[in-house]
mmCIF file of C-alpha atoms and ligand atoms in Angstrom:
data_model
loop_
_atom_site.group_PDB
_atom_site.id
_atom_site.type_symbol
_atom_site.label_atom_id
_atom_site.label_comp_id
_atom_site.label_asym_id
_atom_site.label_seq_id
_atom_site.Cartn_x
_atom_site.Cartn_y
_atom_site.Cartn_z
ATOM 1 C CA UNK H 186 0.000 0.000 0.000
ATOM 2 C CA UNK H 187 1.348 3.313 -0.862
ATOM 3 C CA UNK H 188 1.858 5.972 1.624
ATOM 4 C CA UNK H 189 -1.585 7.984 2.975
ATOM 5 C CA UNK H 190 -2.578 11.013 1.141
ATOM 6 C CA UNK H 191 -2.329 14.022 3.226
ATOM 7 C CA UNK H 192 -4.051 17.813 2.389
ATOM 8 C CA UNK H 193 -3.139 20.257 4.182
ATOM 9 C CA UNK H 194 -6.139 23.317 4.547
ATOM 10 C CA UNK H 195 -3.884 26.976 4.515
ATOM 11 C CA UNK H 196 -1.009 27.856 3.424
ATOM 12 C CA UNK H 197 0.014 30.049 5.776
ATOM 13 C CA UNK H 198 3.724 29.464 7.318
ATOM 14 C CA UNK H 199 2.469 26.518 9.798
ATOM 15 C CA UNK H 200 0.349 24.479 6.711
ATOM 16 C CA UNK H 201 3.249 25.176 4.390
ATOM 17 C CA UNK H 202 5.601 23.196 6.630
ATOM 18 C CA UNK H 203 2.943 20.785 7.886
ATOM 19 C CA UNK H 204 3.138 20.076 3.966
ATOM 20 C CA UNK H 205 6.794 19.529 3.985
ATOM 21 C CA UNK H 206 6.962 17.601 6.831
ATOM 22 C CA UNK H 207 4.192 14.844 5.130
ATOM 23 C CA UNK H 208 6.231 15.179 1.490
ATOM 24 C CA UNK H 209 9.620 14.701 3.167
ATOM 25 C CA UNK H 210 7.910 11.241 4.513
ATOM 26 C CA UNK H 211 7.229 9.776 1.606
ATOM 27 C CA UNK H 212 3.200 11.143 1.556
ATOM 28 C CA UNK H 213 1.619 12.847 -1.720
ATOM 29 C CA UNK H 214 0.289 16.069 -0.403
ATOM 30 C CA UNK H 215 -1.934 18.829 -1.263
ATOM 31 C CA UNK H 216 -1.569 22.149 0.011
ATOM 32 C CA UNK H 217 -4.875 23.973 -0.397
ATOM 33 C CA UNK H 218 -5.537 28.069 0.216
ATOM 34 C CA UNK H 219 -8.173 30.242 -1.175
ATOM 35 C CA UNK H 220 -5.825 32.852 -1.803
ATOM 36 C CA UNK H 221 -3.272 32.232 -5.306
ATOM 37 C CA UNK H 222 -0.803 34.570 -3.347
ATOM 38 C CA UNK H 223 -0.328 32.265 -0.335
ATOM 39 C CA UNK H 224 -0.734 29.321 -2.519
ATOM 40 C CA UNK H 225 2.772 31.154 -4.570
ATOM 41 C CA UNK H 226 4.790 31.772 -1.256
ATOM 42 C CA UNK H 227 3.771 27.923 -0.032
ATOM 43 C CA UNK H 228 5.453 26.891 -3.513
ATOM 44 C CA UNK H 229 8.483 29.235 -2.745
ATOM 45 C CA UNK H 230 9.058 28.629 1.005
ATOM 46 C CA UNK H 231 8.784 24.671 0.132
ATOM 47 C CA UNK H 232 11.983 24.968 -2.204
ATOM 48 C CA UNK H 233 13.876 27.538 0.056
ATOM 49 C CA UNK H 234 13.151 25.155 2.896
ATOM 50 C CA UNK H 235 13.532 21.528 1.435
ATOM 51 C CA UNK H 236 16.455 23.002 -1.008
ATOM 52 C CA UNK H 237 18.518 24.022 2.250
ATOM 53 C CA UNK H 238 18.628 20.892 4.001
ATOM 54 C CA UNK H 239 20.091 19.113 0.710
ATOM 55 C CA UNK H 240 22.354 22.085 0.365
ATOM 56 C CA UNK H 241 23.155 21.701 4.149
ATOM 57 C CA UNK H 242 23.524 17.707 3.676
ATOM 58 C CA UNK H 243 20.787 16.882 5.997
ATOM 59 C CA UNK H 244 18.931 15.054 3.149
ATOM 60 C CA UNK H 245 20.086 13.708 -0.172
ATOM 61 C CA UNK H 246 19.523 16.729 -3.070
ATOM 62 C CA UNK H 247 17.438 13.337 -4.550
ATOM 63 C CA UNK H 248 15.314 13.160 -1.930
ATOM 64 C CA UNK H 249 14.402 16.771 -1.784
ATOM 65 C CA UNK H 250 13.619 17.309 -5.399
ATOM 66 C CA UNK H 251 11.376 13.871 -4.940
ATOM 67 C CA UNK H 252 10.156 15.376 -2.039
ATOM 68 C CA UNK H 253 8.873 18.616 -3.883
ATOM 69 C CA UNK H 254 7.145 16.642 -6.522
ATOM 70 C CA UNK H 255 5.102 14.837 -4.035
ATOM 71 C CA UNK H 256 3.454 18.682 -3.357
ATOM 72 C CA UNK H 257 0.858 20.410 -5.149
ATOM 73 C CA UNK H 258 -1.006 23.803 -4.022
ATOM 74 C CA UNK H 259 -4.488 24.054 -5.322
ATOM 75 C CA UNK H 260 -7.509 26.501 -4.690
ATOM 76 C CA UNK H 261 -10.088 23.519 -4.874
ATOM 77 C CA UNK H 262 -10.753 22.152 -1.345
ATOM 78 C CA UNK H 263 -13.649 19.321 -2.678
ATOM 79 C CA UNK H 264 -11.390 18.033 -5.205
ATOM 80 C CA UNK H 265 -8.397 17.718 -2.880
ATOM 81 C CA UNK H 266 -10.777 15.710 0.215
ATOM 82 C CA UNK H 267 -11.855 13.645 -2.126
ATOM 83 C CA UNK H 268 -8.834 11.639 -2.344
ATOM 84 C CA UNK H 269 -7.149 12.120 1.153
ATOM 85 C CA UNK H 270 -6.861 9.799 3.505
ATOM 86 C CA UNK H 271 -5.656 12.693 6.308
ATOM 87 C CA UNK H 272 -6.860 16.242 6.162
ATOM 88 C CA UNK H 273 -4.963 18.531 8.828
ATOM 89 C CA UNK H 274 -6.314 21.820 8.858
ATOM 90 C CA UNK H 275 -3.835 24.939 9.655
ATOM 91 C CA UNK H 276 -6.348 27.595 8.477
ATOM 92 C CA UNK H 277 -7.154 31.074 10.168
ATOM 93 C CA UNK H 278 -7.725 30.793 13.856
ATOM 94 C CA UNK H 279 -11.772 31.440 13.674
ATOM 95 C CA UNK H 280 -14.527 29.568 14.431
ATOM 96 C CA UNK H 281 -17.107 30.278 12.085
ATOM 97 C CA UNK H 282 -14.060 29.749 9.510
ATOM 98 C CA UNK H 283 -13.352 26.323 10.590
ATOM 99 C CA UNK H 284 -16.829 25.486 11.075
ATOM 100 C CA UNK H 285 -17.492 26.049 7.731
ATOM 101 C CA UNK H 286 -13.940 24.149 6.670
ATOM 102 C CA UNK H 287 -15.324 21.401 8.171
ATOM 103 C CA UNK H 288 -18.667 20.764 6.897
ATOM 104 C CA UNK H 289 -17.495 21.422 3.204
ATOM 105 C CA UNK H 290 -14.421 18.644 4.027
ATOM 106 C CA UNK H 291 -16.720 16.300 6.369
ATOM 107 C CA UNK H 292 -18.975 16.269 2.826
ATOM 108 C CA UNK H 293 -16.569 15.725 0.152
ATOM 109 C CA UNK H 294 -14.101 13.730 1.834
ATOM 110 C CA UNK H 295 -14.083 9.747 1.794
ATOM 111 C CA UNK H 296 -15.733 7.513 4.588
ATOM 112 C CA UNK H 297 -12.344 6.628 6.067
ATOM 113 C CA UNK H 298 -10.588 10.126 6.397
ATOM 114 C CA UNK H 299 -9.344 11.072 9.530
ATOM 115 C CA UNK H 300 -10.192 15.045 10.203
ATOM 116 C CA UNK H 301 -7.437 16.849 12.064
ATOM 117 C CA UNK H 302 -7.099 20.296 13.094
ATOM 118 C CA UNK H 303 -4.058 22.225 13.650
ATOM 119 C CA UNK H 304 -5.634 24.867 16.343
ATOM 120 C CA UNK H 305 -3.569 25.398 19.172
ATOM 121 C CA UNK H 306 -6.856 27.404 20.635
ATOM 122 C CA UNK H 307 -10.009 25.480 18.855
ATOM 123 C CA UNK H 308 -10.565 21.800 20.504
ATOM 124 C CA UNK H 309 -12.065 19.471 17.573
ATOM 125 C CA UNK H 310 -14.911 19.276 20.045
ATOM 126 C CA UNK H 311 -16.285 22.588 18.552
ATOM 127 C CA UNK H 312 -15.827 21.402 15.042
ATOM 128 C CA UNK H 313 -17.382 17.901 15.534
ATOM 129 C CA UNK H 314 -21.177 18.572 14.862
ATOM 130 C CA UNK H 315 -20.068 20.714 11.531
ATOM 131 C CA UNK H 316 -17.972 17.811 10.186
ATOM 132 C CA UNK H 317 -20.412 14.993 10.716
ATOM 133 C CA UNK H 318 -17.715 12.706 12.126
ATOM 134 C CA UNK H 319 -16.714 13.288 15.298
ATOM 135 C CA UNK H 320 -15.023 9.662 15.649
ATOM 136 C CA UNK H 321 -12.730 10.604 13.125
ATOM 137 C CA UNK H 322 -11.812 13.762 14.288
ATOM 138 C CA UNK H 323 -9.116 15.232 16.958
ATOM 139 C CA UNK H 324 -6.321 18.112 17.262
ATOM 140 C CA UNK H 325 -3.142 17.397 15.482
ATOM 141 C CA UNK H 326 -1.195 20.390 16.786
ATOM 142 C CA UNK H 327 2.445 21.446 15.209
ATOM 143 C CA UNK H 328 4.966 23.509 16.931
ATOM 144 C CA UNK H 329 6.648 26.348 14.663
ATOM 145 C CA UNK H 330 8.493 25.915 12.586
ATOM 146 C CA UNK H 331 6.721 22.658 12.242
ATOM 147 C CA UNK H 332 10.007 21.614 9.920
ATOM 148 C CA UNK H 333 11.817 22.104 13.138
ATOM 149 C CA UNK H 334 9.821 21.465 15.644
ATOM 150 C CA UNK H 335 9.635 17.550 17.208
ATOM 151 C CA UNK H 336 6.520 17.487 19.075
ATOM 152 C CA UNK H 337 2.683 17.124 17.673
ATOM 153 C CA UNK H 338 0.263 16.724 20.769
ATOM 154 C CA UNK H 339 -2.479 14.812 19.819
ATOM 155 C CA UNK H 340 -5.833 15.393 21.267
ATOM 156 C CA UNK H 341 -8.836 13.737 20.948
ATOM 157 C CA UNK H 342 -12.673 15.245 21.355
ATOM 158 C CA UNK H 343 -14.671 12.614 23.979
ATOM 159 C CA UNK H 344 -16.276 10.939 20.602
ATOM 160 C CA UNK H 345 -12.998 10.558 19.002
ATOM 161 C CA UNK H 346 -12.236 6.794 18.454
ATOM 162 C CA UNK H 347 -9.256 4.667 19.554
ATOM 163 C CA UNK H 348 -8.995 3.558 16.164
ATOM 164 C CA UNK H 349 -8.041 6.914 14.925
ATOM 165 C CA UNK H 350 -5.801 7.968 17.675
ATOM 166 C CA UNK H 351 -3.945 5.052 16.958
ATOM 167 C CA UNK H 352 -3.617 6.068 12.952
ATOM 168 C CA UNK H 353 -2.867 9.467 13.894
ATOM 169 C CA UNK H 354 -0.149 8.102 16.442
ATOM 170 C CA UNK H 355 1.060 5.916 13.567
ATOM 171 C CA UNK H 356 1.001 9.080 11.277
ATOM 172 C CA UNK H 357 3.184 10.994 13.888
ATOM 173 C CA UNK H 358 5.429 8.562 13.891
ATOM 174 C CA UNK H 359 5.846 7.796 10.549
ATOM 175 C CA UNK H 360 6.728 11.675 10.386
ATOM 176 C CA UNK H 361 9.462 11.260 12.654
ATOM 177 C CA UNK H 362 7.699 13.727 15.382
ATOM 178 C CA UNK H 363 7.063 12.867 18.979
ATOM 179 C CA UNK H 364 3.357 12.308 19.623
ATOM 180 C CA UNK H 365 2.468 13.854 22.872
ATOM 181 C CA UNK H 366 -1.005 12.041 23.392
ATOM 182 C CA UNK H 367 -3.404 14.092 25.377
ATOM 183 C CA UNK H 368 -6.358 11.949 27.308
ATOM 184 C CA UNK H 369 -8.392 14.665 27.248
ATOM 185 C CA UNK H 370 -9.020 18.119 25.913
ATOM 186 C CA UNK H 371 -7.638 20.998 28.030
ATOM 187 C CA UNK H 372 -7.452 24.832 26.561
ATOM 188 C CA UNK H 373 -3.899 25.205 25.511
ATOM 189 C CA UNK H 374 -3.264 21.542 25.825
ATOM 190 C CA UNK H 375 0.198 20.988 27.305
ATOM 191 C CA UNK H 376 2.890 22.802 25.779
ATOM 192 C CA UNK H 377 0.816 25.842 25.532
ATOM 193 C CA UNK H 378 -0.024 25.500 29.165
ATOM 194 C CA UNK H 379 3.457 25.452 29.897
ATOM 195 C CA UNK H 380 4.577 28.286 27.324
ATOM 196 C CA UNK H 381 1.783 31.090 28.636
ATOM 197 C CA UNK H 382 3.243 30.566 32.181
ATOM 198 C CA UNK H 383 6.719 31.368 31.291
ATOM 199 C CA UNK H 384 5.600 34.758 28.860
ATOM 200 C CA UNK H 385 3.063 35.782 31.041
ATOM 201 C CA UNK H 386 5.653 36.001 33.812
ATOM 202 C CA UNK H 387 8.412 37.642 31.572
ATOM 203 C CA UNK H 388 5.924 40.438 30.197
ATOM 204 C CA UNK H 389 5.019 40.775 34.099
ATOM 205 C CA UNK H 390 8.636 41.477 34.848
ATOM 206 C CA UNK H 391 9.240 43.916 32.266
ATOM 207 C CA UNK H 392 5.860 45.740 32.981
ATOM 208 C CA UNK H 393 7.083 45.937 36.449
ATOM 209 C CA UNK H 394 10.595 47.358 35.637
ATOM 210 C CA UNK H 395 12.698 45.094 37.240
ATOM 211 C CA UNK H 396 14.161 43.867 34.105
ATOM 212 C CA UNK H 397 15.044 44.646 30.124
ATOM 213 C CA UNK H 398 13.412 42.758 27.735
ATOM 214 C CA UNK H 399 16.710 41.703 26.422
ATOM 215 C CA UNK H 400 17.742 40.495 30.023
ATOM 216 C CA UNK H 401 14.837 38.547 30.969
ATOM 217 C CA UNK H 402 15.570 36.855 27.208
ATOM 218 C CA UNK H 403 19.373 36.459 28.318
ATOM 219 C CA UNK H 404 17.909 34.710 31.691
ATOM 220 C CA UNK H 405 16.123 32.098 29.603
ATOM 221 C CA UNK H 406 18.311 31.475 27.178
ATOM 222 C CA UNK H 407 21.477 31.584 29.367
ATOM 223 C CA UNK H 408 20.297 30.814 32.466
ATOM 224 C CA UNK H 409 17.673 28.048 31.538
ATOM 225 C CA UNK H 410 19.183 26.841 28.060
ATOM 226 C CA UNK H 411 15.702 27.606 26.139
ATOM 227 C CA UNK H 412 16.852 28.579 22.657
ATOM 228 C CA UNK H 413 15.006 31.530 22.439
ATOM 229 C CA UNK H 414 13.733 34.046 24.982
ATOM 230 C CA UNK H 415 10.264 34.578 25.657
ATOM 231 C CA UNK H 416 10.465 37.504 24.281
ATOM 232 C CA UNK H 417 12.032 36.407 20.966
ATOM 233 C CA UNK H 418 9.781 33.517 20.924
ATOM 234 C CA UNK H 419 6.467 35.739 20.829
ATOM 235 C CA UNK H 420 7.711 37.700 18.196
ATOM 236 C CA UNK H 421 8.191 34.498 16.144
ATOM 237 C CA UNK H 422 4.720 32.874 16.877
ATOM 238 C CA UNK H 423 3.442 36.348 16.709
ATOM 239 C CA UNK H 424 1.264 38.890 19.093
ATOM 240 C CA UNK H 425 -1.745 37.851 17.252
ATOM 241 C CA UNK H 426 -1.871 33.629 18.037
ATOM 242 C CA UNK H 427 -0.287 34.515 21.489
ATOM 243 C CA UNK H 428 -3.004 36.897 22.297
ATOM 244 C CA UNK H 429 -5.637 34.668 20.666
ATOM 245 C CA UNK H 430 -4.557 31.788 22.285
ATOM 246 C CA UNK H 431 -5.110 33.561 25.653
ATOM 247 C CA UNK H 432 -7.990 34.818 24.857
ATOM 248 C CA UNK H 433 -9.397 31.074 24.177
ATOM 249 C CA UNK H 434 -7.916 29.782 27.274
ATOM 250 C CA UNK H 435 -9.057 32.843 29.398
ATOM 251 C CA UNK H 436 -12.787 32.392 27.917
ATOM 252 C CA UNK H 437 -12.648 28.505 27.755
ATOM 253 C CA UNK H 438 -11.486 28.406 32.150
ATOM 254 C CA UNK H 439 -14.156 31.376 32.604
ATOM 255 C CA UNK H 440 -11.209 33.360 33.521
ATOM 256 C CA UNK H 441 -9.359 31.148 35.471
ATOM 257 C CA UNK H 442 -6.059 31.310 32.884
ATOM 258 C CA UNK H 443 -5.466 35.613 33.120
ATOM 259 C CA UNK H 444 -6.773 37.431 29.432
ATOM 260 C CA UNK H 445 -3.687 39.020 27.796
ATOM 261 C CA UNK H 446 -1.898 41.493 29.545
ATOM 262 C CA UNK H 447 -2.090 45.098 28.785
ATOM 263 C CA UNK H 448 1.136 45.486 27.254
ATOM 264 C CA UNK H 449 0.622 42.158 24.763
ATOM 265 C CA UNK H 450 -2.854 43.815 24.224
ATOM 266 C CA UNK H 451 -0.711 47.186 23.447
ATOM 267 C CA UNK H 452 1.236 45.357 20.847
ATOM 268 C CA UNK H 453 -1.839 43.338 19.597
ATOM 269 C CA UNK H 454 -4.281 46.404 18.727
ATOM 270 C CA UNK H 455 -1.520 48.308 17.116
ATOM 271 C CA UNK H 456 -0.662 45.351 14.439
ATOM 272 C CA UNK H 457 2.703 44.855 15.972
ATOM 273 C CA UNK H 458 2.779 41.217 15.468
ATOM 274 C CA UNK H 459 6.565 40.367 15.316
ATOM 275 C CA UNK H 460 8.420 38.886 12.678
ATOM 276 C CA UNK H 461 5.752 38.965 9.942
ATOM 277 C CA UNK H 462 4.838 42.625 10.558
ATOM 278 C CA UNK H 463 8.131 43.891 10.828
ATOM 279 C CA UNK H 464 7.580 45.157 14.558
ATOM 280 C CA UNK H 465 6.797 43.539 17.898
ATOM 281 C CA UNK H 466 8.674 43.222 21.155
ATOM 282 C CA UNK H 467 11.518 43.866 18.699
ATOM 283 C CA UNK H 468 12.557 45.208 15.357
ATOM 284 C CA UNK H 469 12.842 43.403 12.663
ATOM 285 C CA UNK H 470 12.748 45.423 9.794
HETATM 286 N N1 CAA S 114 11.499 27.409 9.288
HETATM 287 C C1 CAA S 114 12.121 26.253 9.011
HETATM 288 N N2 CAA S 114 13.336 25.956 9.485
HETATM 289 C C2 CAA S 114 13.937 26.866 10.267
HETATM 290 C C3 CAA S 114 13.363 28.103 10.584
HETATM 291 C C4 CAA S 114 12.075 28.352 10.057
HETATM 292 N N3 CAA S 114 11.391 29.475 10.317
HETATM 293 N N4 CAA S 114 14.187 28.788 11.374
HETATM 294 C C5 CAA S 114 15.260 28.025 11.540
HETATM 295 N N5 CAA S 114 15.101 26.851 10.886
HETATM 296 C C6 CAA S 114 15.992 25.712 10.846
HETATM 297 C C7 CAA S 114 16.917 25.795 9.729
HETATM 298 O O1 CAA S 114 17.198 24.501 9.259
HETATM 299 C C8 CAA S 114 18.146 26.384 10.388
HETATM 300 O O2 CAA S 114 19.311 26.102 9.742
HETATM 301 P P1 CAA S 114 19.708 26.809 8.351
HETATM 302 O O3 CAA S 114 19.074 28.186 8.318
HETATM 303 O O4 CAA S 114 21.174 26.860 8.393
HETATM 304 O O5 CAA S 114 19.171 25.894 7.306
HETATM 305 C C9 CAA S 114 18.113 25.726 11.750
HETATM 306 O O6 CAA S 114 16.718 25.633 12.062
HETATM 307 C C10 CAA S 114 18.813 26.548 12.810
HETATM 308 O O7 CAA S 114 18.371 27.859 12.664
HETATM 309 P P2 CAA S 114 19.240 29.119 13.021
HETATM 310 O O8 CAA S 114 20.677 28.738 13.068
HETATM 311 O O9 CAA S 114 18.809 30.223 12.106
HETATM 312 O O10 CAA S 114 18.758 29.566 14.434
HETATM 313 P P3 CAA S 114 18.599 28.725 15.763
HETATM 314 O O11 CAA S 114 19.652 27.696 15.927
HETATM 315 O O12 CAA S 114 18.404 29.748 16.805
HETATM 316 O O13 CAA S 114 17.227 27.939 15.563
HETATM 317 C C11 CAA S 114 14.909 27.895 15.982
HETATM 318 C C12 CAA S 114 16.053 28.595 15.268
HETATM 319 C C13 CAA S 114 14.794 26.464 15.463
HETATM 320 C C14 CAA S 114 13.628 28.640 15.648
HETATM 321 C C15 CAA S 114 15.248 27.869 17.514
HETATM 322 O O14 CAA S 114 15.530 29.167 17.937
HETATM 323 C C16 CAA S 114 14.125 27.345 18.359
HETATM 324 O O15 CAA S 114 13.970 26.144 18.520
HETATM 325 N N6 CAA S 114 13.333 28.246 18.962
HETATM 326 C C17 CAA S 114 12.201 27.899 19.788
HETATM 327 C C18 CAA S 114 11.006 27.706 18.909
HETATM 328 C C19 CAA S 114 9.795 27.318 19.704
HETATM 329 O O16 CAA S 114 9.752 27.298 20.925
HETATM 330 N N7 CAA S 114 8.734 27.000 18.969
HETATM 331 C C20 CAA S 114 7.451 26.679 19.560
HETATM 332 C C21 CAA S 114 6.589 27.889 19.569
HETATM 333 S S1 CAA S 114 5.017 27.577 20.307
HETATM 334 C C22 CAA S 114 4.063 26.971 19.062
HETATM 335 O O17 CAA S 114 4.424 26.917 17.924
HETATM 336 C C23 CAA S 114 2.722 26.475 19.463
HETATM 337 C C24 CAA S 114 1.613 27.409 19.311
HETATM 338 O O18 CAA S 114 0.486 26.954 19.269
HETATM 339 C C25 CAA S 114 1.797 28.851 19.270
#
């Protein structure tokens, strides 16, 4: 049997290397976007990307030219369900966007294909009734830059079936990514649990003056061997999923996980989202 075929919903900078990831493993994969612009950079990023790690020696140039030609970026999402074995969604963080995702994929897909959502914020439990098959449904969430990144939690809604945690598992695996298997759903899962304690603490500390941003990002880095700062690391996932991933957990624990700070709420309302807009904690243009 050949290898499952994987689409990928977005291609935004997490779908694009969810894409990658599946290609580089052997899987045929379709990258779908309704925009032809994003559908472009996808194509572009996925040769920068997979080119460097030939030219770096980490694959065989080979592999990564086979691995490219496994990809293709289309605008049709019914014609690319309806030969996928594994959909993993990575589109914008909305609900009534990935409600309506999932209906149009729960229709056109096959029987057998296991729905999976990227959402760091949206459990699949919310998506279940609009897909029509909650038993083949969970969270399949990446870390960024997913090429990078080892871990994918895996999280299934309370109707999601053994059977397809244990294909998803297998998929994981096959991927050469740790699965972190969650029993349950909680908002932020784990790693996101983890990650909101350590920058809600760090933008405390600066708010409070008793430290630079740069020296609460040398403390982490230097004192606590993270590889990037907490400060650094927002501006890479970006003011807008850290502050809507807050937002979710704040709402989902009726305000038992704090709402966004005021100075992460600063940065959020002004568009300063870090790396991709140029600005955030830091400069980067
Ligand atoms: N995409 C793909 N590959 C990348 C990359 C990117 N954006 N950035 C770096 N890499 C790869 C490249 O292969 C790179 O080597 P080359 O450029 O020579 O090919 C290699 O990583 C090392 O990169 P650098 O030398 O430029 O820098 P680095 O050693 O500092 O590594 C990093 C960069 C991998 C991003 C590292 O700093 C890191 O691990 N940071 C922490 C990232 C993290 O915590 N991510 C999780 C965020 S939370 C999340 O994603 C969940 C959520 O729901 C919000």
């Amino acid at each position: 049997m050949g290898q499952e075929r994987v689409l990928v919903v977005g291609a935004g900078a997490m779908g694009t290397q969810i894409g990658a990831v599946f290609a580089l493993a052997g899987h045929p994969v379709t990258v779908q976007d309704i925009s032809e612009d994003a559908l472009e950079r996808s194509q572009a990023v996925v040769r920068k990307r997979v080119g460097r790690l030939a030219e770096k020696g980490a694959i065989e140039a080979v592999d990564a030219e086979a691995a490219i030609g496994r990809m293709s970026w289309t605008a049709n999402l019914e014609d690319a369900a309806a030969t996928a074995d594994l959909v993993v969604e990575a589109a914008s963080e909305r609900l009534d966007i990935k409600r309506e995702v999932f209906a149009r994929l729960g229709a056109a897909a096959p029987e057998h294909t296991i729905l999976a959502t990227n959402s760091s914020s949206i459990p699949s439990s919310l998506l279940a009734e609009a897909s029509g098959r909650a038993d083949r449904l969970c969270n399949m969430h990446f870390f960024n830059p997913a090429l990078v990144m080892q871990a994918v939690e895996v999280v299934p809604n309370d109707q999601t079936s053994e059977a397809t945690i244990e294909t998803v598992l297998r998929l994981t695996e096959g991927i050469g990514k740790h699965a972190v298997r969650l029993h349950a759903e909680v908002p932020g899962f784990v790693a996101n649990r983890l990650m909101m304690a350590l920058l809600n603490e760090a933008v405390a500390l600066q708010a409070q003056g008793l430290a630079s941003i740069e020296d609460i990002d040398a403390a982490a880095k230097l004192g606590l061997a993270h590889p990037m700062g907490p400060f650094e690391l927002m501006d890479l996932v970006g003011l807008d999923v850290v502050h809507d991933i807050q937002v979710a957990m704040h709402d989902m624990t009726d305000g038992d996980d704090p709402a966004p700070h005021p100075d992460v709420q600063r940065l959020y309302d002004a568009g300063h989202y870090g790396q991709k807009s140029g600005k955030g904690w830091y400069d980067h243009s």
